[in-house]
Coordinates of C-alpha atoms and ligand atoms in Angstrom, one line a residue:
M8 CA 0.0 0.0 0.0
K9 CA 1.4 3.4 -1.1
I10 CA 1.0 6.2 1.5
T11 CA 0.8 9.6 -0.1
G12 CA 0.8 11.7 3.0
I13 CA -0.1 11.9 6.7
E14 CA -2.1 14.6 8.5
L15 CA -1.2 15.4 12.2
R16 CA -4.3 16.9 13.8
R17 CA -4.5 18.3 17.3
I18 CA -7.8 18.5 19.0
A19 CA -8.9 19.8 22.4
M20 CA -11.8 18.0 24.0
P21 CA -13.3 19.2 27.3
L22 CA -14.1 16.4 29.7
V23 CA -17.6 16.2 31.2
A24 CA -16.0 16.3 34.7
P25 CA -12.4 16.6 36.0
F26 CA -10.7 13.2 36.2
R27 CA -8.4 12.9 39.1
T28 CA -5.8 10.2 39.6
S29 CA -2.8 9.8 41.9
F30 CA -0.7 11.6 39.3
G31 CA -2.9 14.6 38.4
T32 CA -6.2 16.0 37.3
E33 CA -7.4 16.2 33.7
T34 CA -10.1 18.7 32.7
R35 CA -9.5 18.6 29.0
R36 CA -8.1 16.0 26.7
D37 CA -5.4 17.3 24.3
V38 CA -5.4 14.6 21.6
L39 CA -3.2 14.0 18.5
L40 CA -4.9 12.3 15.6
L41 CA -3.2 10.8 12.6
R42 CA -4.8 10.5 9.2
V43 CA -2.9 8.3 6.7
V44 CA -3.9 8.9 3.1
T45 CA -3.4 6.5 0.3
P46 CA -4.6 6.8 -3.4
D47 CA -7.7 4.7 -2.6
T48 CA -8.5 5.3 1.1
E49 CA -7.5 6.8 4.4
G50 CA -7.0 5.5 7.9
W51 CA -7.2 7.0 11.4
G52 CA -5.1 6.6 14.6
E53 CA -5.4 8.3 18.0
C54 CA -2.3 9.0 20.0
V55 CA -3.1 8.4 23.7
A56 CA -0.2 10.4 25.2
M57 CA -1.4 13.0 27.6
S58 CA -0.3 16.7 27.8
A59 CA 2.3 16.1 30.5
P60 CA 4.6 13.1 31.2
L61 CA 2.9 12.0 34.4
Y62 CA 1.3 8.7 33.6
S63 CA 4.4 7.7 31.6
S64 CA 7.3 9.5 30.0
E65 CA 5.4 10.3 26.9
Y66 CA 3.5 13.5 26.2
V67 CA 1.6 14.8 23.2
D68 CA 4.1 17.4 22.0
A69 CA 6.9 14.8 22.2
A70 CA 4.8 12.3 20.3
A71 CA 4.1 14.9 17.5
D72 CA 7.8 15.7 17.4
V73 CA 9.1 12.1 17.2
L74 CA 6.5 11.3 14.6
R75 CA 7.4 14.2 12.2
R76 CA 11.2 14.0 12.9
F77 CA 11.8 10.2 12.9
L78 CA 8.9 7.8 12.7
I79 CA 7.0 9.1 9.6
P80 CA 10.2 9.6 7.6
A81 CA 11.2 6.0 8.4
L82 CA 8.1 4.5 6.8
P83 CA 8.8 2.4 3.7
A84 CA 7.4 3.5 0.4
Q85 CA 5.1 0.5 0.4
A86 CA 3.7 -0.1 3.9
D87 CA 1.4 -2.6 5.5
A88 CA 0.9 -2.7 9.3
Y89 CA 3.6 -5.3 9.8
A90 CA 6.1 -3.2 7.8
V91 CA 5.4 -0.2 10.0
G92 CA 6.4 -2.2 13.1
R93 CA 9.7 -3.3 11.5
A94 CA 10.5 0.2 10.3
L95 CA 9.9 1.8 13.7
H96 CA 11.7 -0.9 15.8
P97 CA 15.1 0.8 15.8
F98 CA 13.7 3.8 17.6
K99 CA 13.6 3.4 21.3
G100 CA 10.5 4.0 23.3
H101 CA 7.8 6.4 22.1
R102 CA 5.3 3.5 22.0
M103 CA 2.2 5.8 22.0
A104 CA 3.5 7.7 19.0
K105 CA 4.3 4.4 17.2
A106 CA 0.9 2.9 18.1
A107 CA -0.9 5.9 16.6
L108 CA 1.0 5.6 13.3
E109 CA 0.7 1.8 13.1
T110 CA -3.0 2.0 13.8
A111 CA -3.7 4.6 11.2
V112 CA -1.8 2.5 8.6
L113 CA -3.6 -0.6 9.7
D114 CA -6.9 1.1 9.5
A115 CA -6.2 2.3 5.9
W116 CA -5.0 -1.1 4.9
L117 CA -8.0 -2.9 6.3
R118 CA -10.4 -0.4 4.7
G119 CA -8.7 -1.2 1.4
T120 CA -9.3 -4.9 1.9
G121 CA -12.8 -4.5 3.5
Q122 CA -11.9 -6.4 6.7
S123 CA -12.8 -5.1 10.2
L124 CA -10.1 -4.6 12.8
A125 CA -12.0 -6.9 15.1
S126 CA -12.0 -9.7 12.5
F127 CA -8.3 -9.1 11.7
L128 CA -7.3 -9.3 15.3
G129 CA -9.2 -12.5 15.9
A130 CA -12.2 -11.2 17.9
T131 CA -14.8 -13.8 19.0
A132 CA -17.4 -11.5 20.7
D133 CA -19.8 -9.0 19.1
R134 CA -20.1 -6.9 22.2
V135 CA -17.9 -6.2 25.2
A136 CA -18.7 -5.6 28.9
A137 CA -18.2 -2.0 29.9
G138 CA -16.5 -1.0 33.2
V139 CA -15.9 2.5 34.4
S140 CA -12.9 4.2 36.0
V141 CA -14.0 6.6 38.8
G142 CA -11.6 9.4 39.7
I143 CA -10.5 10.5 43.2
M144 CA -13.2 12.9 44.6
D145 CA -13.2 15.6 47.3
S146 CA -15.5 13.6 49.5
I147 CA -17.0 10.2 50.0
P148 CA -20.6 11.4 49.4
E149 CA -19.5 12.8 46.1
L150 CA -17.9 9.5 45.2
L151 CA -21.0 7.5 46.2
D152 CA -23.2 9.8 44.0
A153 CA -20.9 9.2 41.0
V154 CA -20.8 5.4 41.5
A155 CA -24.6 5.4 41.9
G156 CA -25.0 7.2 38.6
Y157 CA -22.7 4.8 36.7
L158 CA -24.5 1.7 38.2
D159 CA -27.8 3.2 37.1
E160 CA -26.4 3.6 33.6
G161 CA -25.6 -0.1 33.6
Y162 CA -21.8 -0.3 34.1
V163 CA -21.0 -3.9 35.0
R164 CA -17.8 -3.1 36.9
I165 CA -16.5 -0.1 39.0
K166 CA -12.8 0.9 39.3
L167 CA -11.9 3.4 41.9
K168 CA -8.7 5.4 41.6
I169 CA -6.8 5.3 44.9
Q170 CA -3.8 7.0 46.5
P171 CA -2.5 7.2 50.0
G172 CA -5.2 8.8 52.1
W173 CA -8.0 7.8 49.6
D174 CA -8.1 4.0 49.6
V175 CA -9.6 1.9 52.4
E176 CA -12.4 4.3 53.3
P177 CA -13.7 4.9 49.8
V178 CA -13.7 1.2 49.1
R179 CA -15.5 0.5 52.4
A180 CA -18.0 3.2 51.7
V181 CA -18.8 1.8 48.2
R182 CA -19.1 -1.8 49.6
E183 CA -21.4 -0.6 52.4
R184 CA -23.6 1.4 50.1
F185 CA -23.8 -0.9 47.0
G186 CA -23.0 -4.4 48.5
D187 CA -20.6 -7.2 47.9
G188 CA -22.1 -8.1 44.6
V189 CA -20.7 -5.2 42.6
P190 CA -17.6 -6.2 40.7
L191 CA -15.1 -3.7 42.2
Q192 CA -11.4 -3.0 41.6
V193 CA -8.9 -0.2 42.4
D194 CA -6.1 1.5 40.5
A195 CA -3.2 3.3 42.3
N196 CA -1.1 4.4 39.3
A197 CA 2.1 3.6 41.1
A198 CA 1.3 5.7 44.2
Y199 CA 2.6 3.2 46.9
T200 CA 5.8 1.5 47.9
L201 CA 6.4 -2.0 49.3
T202 CA 6.5 -0.4 52.8
D203 CA 2.7 0.1 52.4
A204 CA 2.1 -3.7 52.1
S205 CA 0.4 -4.1 55.4
H206 CA -1.8 -1.0 54.7
L207 CA -2.7 -2.4 51.2
A208 CA -3.6 -5.8 52.9
R209 CA -6.4 -3.9 54.6
L210 CA -8.1 -4.0 51.2
D211 CA -8.2 -7.8 51.3
E212 CA -11.5 -7.9 53.2
F213 CA -13.4 -6.2 50.4
G214 CA -13.2 -9.0 47.8
L215 CA -11.8 -6.7 45.1
L216 CA -11.3 -8.2 41.6
L217 CA -7.8 -6.7 41.6
I218 CA -5.5 -3.9 42.5
E219 CA -3.9 -2.2 39.5
Q220 CA -0.3 -0.9 39.5
P221 CA 0.2 -0.4 43.2
L222 CA 4.0 0.2 43.0
A223 CA 6.5 1.9 40.7
D224 CA 6.4 1.2 36.9
D225 CA 9.9 -0.3 36.8
D226 CA 9.6 -2.6 39.8
L227 CA 8.4 -6.1 38.9
V228 CA 10.4 -7.6 41.7
Q229 CA 8.7 -5.6 44.4
H230 CA 5.3 -6.3 42.8
A231 CA 6.2 -10.0 43.2
R232 CA 7.0 -9.5 46.8
L233 CA 3.8 -7.6 47.4
A234 CA 1.8 -10.4 45.7
R235 CA 2.9 -12.7 48.5
K236 CA 1.8 -10.2 51.2
I237 CA -1.7 -9.4 50.0
A238 CA -4.7 -11.5 48.9
T239 CA -6.0 -9.1 46.3
P240 CA -4.8 -10.1 42.8
I241 CA -2.2 -7.7 41.4
C242 CA -2.8 -6.3 37.9
L243 CA -0.1 -4.4 36.1
D244 CA -0.7 -1.4 33.8
E245 CA 2.3 1.0 33.6
S246 CA 4.8 -1.8 34.1
I247 CA 3.9 -3.7 30.9
E248 CA 5.2 -2.1 27.7
S249 CA 5.7 -5.3 25.6
A250 CA 5.0 -9.0 25.4
E251 CA 8.5 -9.5 26.9
H252 CA 7.6 -7.5 29.9
A253 CA 4.4 -9.5 30.3
A254 CA 6.3 -12.8 30.1
A255 CA 8.8 -11.5 32.7
A256 CA 6.0 -10.3 35.0
I257 CA 4.2 -13.6 34.8
S258 CA 7.3 -15.7 35.4
L259 CA 8.3 -13.6 38.4
G260 CA 4.8 -13.8 39.9
A261 CA 4.5 -10.0 39.8
C262 CA 0.9 -10.1 38.5
S263 CA -2.0 -12.4 37.9
V264 CA -3.9 -10.0 35.7
V265 CA -2.8 -7.6 32.9
N266 CA -4.4 -4.3 31.8
I267 CA -3.7 -4.1 28.0
K268 CA -3.6 -0.6 26.6
P269 CA -2.6 -0.6 22.9
G270 CA -1.0 2.8 23.1
R271 CA 1.2 2.0 26.1
V272 CA 2.6 -1.1 24.3
G273 CA 3.2 0.3 20.9
G274 CA 0.0 -0.8 19.0
Y275 CA -2.6 -3.4 18.4
L276 CA -0.2 -6.0 17.1
E277 CA 1.8 -5.9 20.3
A278 CA -1.4 -5.8 22.3
R279 CA -2.5 -9.0 20.6
R280 CA 0.9 -10.6 21.4
I281 CA 0.5 -9.7 25.1
H282 CA -3.0 -11.2 25.0
D283 CA -1.6 -14.4 23.5
V284 CA 1.2 -14.7 26.1
C285 CA -1.2 -14.1 29.0
R286 CA -3.8 -16.5 27.6
A287 CA -1.2 -19.2 27.2
H288 CA -0.4 -18.8 30.9
G289 CA -3.9 -18.5 32.1
V290 CA -3.5 -14.9 33.0
A291 CA -6.7 -12.8 32.6
V292 CA -6.5 -9.6 30.6
W293 CA -8.8 -6.6 30.1
C294 CA -8.7 -3.5 27.9
G295 CA -7.6 -0.3 29.6
G296 CA -8.4 3.1 28.4
M297 CA -6.8 6.6 28.1
L298 CA -9.9 8.7 27.9
E299 CA -10.0 8.1 24.1
T300 CA -12.3 9.7 21.6
G301 CA -14.5 7.5 19.5
I302 CA -11.5 6.8 17.2
G303 CA -9.4 5.2 19.8
R304 CA -12.4 3.7 21.5
A305 CA -13.5 1.9 18.4
A306 CA -10.2 0.1 18.1
N307 CA -10.1 -0.7 21.8
V308 CA -13.5 -2.3 21.6
A309 CA -12.3 -4.5 18.7
L310 CA -9.4 -5.6 20.8
A311 CA -11.5 -6.2 23.9
A312 CA -13.5 -8.7 21.8
L313 CA -10.6 -11.2 21.7
P314 CA -11.2 -14.4 23.8
G315 CA -8.7 -13.7 26.5
F316 CA -10.4 -10.5 27.5
T317 CA -12.3 -12.2 30.3
L318 CA -12.7 -9.1 32.6
P319 CA -14.7 -6.0 31.8
G320 CA -12.5 -3.2 30.4
D321 CA -12.3 0.6 31.0
T322 CA -14.2 0.7 27.7
S323 CA -16.9 3.2 28.8
G324 CA -19.6 4.9 26.7
S325 CA -18.6 8.2 25.0
R326 CA -20.7 10.3 27.3
R327 CA -18.7 9.2 30.3
Y328 CA -16.0 11.5 28.9
Y329 CA -17.4 13.9 26.4
T330 CA -20.7 15.8 25.8
T331 CA -20.0 15.6 22.1
D332 CA -17.6 12.9 20.7
I333 CA -16.0 13.4 17.3
T334 CA -17.5 10.1 16.0
P335 CA -21.1 8.8 16.5
P336 CA -21.1 8.1 20.2
F337 CA -20.5 4.7 21.7
E338 CA -23.5 3.9 24.0
L339 CA -24.1 1.3 26.6
E340 CA -26.7 -1.3 25.8
D341 CA -27.3 -3.6 28.8
G342 CA -23.8 -2.7 30.2
H343 CA -22.1 -3.5 26.9
L344 CA -20.6 -1.7 23.9
T345 CA -21.1 -3.1 20.4
V346 CA -18.0 -4.1 18.5
P347 CA -17.8 -2.2 15.2
T348 CA -18.1 -4.4 12.1
G349 CA -17.3 -2.0 9.3
P350 CA -13.9 -2.0 7.5
G351 CA -10.9 -1.0 9.6
I352 CA -11.7 0.5 12.9
G353 CA -15.3 0.9 11.6
V354 CA -15.9 4.5 12.6
E355 CA -14.8 7.9 11.2
P356 CA -14.8 11.4 12.6
I357 CA -17.8 13.6 11.7
P358 CA -16.1 16.4 9.7
A359 CA -18.0 19.3 11.3
L360 CA -17.5 18.1 14.8
L361 CA -13.9 17.4 14.2
D362 CA -13.3 20.9 12.8
E363 CA -15.0 22.4 15.8
V364 CA -12.4 20.9 18.2
T365 CA -9.3 21.1 16.0
T366 CA -6.6 23.4 17.2
D367 CA -3.9 22.7 14.6
T368 CA -3.3 20.6 11.5
E369 CA -0.1 19.7 9.7
W370 CA 0.3 17.8 6.4
I371 CA 3.4 15.7 5.8
T372 CA 3.8 14.6 2.2
L373 CA 5.6 11.2 1.8
Ligands
OSB11 O1 -4.3 4.2 34.8 O2 -5.9 3.3 33.7 C1 -5.2 4.3 34.0 C2 -6.8 7.3 32.3 C3 -5.7 8.0 32.0 C4 -4.5 7.5 32.3 C5 -4.3 6.4 33.0 C6 -5.5 5.6 33.3 C7 -6.7 6.2 33.0 C8 -8.0 5.5 33.5 C9 -9.2 5.9 32.7 O3 -8.1 4.8 34.5 C10 -9.6 4.8 31.7 C11 -10.6 5.3 30.7 O4 -11.8 5.3 31.1 O5 -10.3 5.6 29.6
MG12 MG1 -4.2 2.1 35.3

C-alpha cells in the first residue's frame, strides 16, 4: 500500500467532569490524531499520550515531534501494518506515538481490503462488557453519587482510583452502600511502595477483583514481593510495555492479571501478542483506556472482543468522557458496547464536529 501523506491533527476535547488520579487532574483531553492517506482510502489513529509526562514518560508534544522528525520519515514506500512495526523498531520507546502511526496505517490497509479490525485481530465477541474508572473525589458522598450514577447507567464493573489517604475508606463506603455483589477494583497508578504492604492488605476484606499498578512502573520484583503479602490479585498497567515485559512479570509472579492498553505497548499487534502470552499462561487480561475519543475507543472495543479479555474493560460509553464525541457516540446497551463491524476501525470522525475541536493541523507529504 502506497502512502501519499499523513495529517497530524491536534484537537482539544473538554471532559464532562475533571478526572483525578494519583498523578494529576485532567479537565481537558489534548489529543493528537493521525490520518494516513493512500490513493484509494484513508486511515485514522489516535495517540493516547497526555499533555504532561505524568502517567508515563510520553506526552503529546513529544509524540508529535518524534513522529514528524523520525517515525513518519522512516516509513517504507510500500507499507502494510507489519512493515510499520519493523520500520519503527530501531527507535527506542515512544510507544504511544508508534501505536498511533501503526493503527492509522492498519486502518487504511483494512479499509482497502474491506476487513474489520476486530476480525483481523481474531475477535470472537460481538459486544464487550463496559466497566468505568472513577476518579478521586473531594468527599465520600460525592464518590457515592458518582458510582450510583454509573451503576444506574448499567456499568458492570467499577474501578476506583486510589492513592495514600484515599483508599480503604472509599472502598469500604462503596461496599457498604452498594453491596458485595458489585464487581469492584482499584487503581493506584504507582502511588505506593512496598513499605505500604500491610496497609494495602487492609483492602483484602473487600473482595476486590484486583489492585492495579500499586507500585512503581519499573519494579516487577517488588510487585512479586507484594503479591505474597496481600490476597487481592495484582494487575499491572504502567509496568507492561511489551510482550516480553508480560512474560517476565508472569514468570516472576509479579501479577496475575494484565491491563492491556494498545498505546502503552506500541500498538494493536503488540497488544495481541500480550493477549496471546497471557492467555497461554492462564493470566486474565482486560482492555484499559486513556480517555479516548471514538476513534481510539472503536479500536479498543475491537481488541476487547478477543477471547482472553475475560474481565470488563475501561471501555466506557462516549458520554462518560465527552458531551460531544468526534464520532457517532458509543453507547451502553445492557452494560455492553457493540463491536464495530465496518472495514478498519469501523468509525470515522464527523467532519463538522472534528473541525470544531481542531486546534492545529499539519500535512506531511511522503
Ligand atoms: O491508569 O488506567 C489508568 C486514564 C488516563 C491515564 C491512565 C489511566 C486512566 C484511566 C481511565 O483509568 C480509563 C478510561 O476510562 O479511559
Ligand atoms: Mg491504570
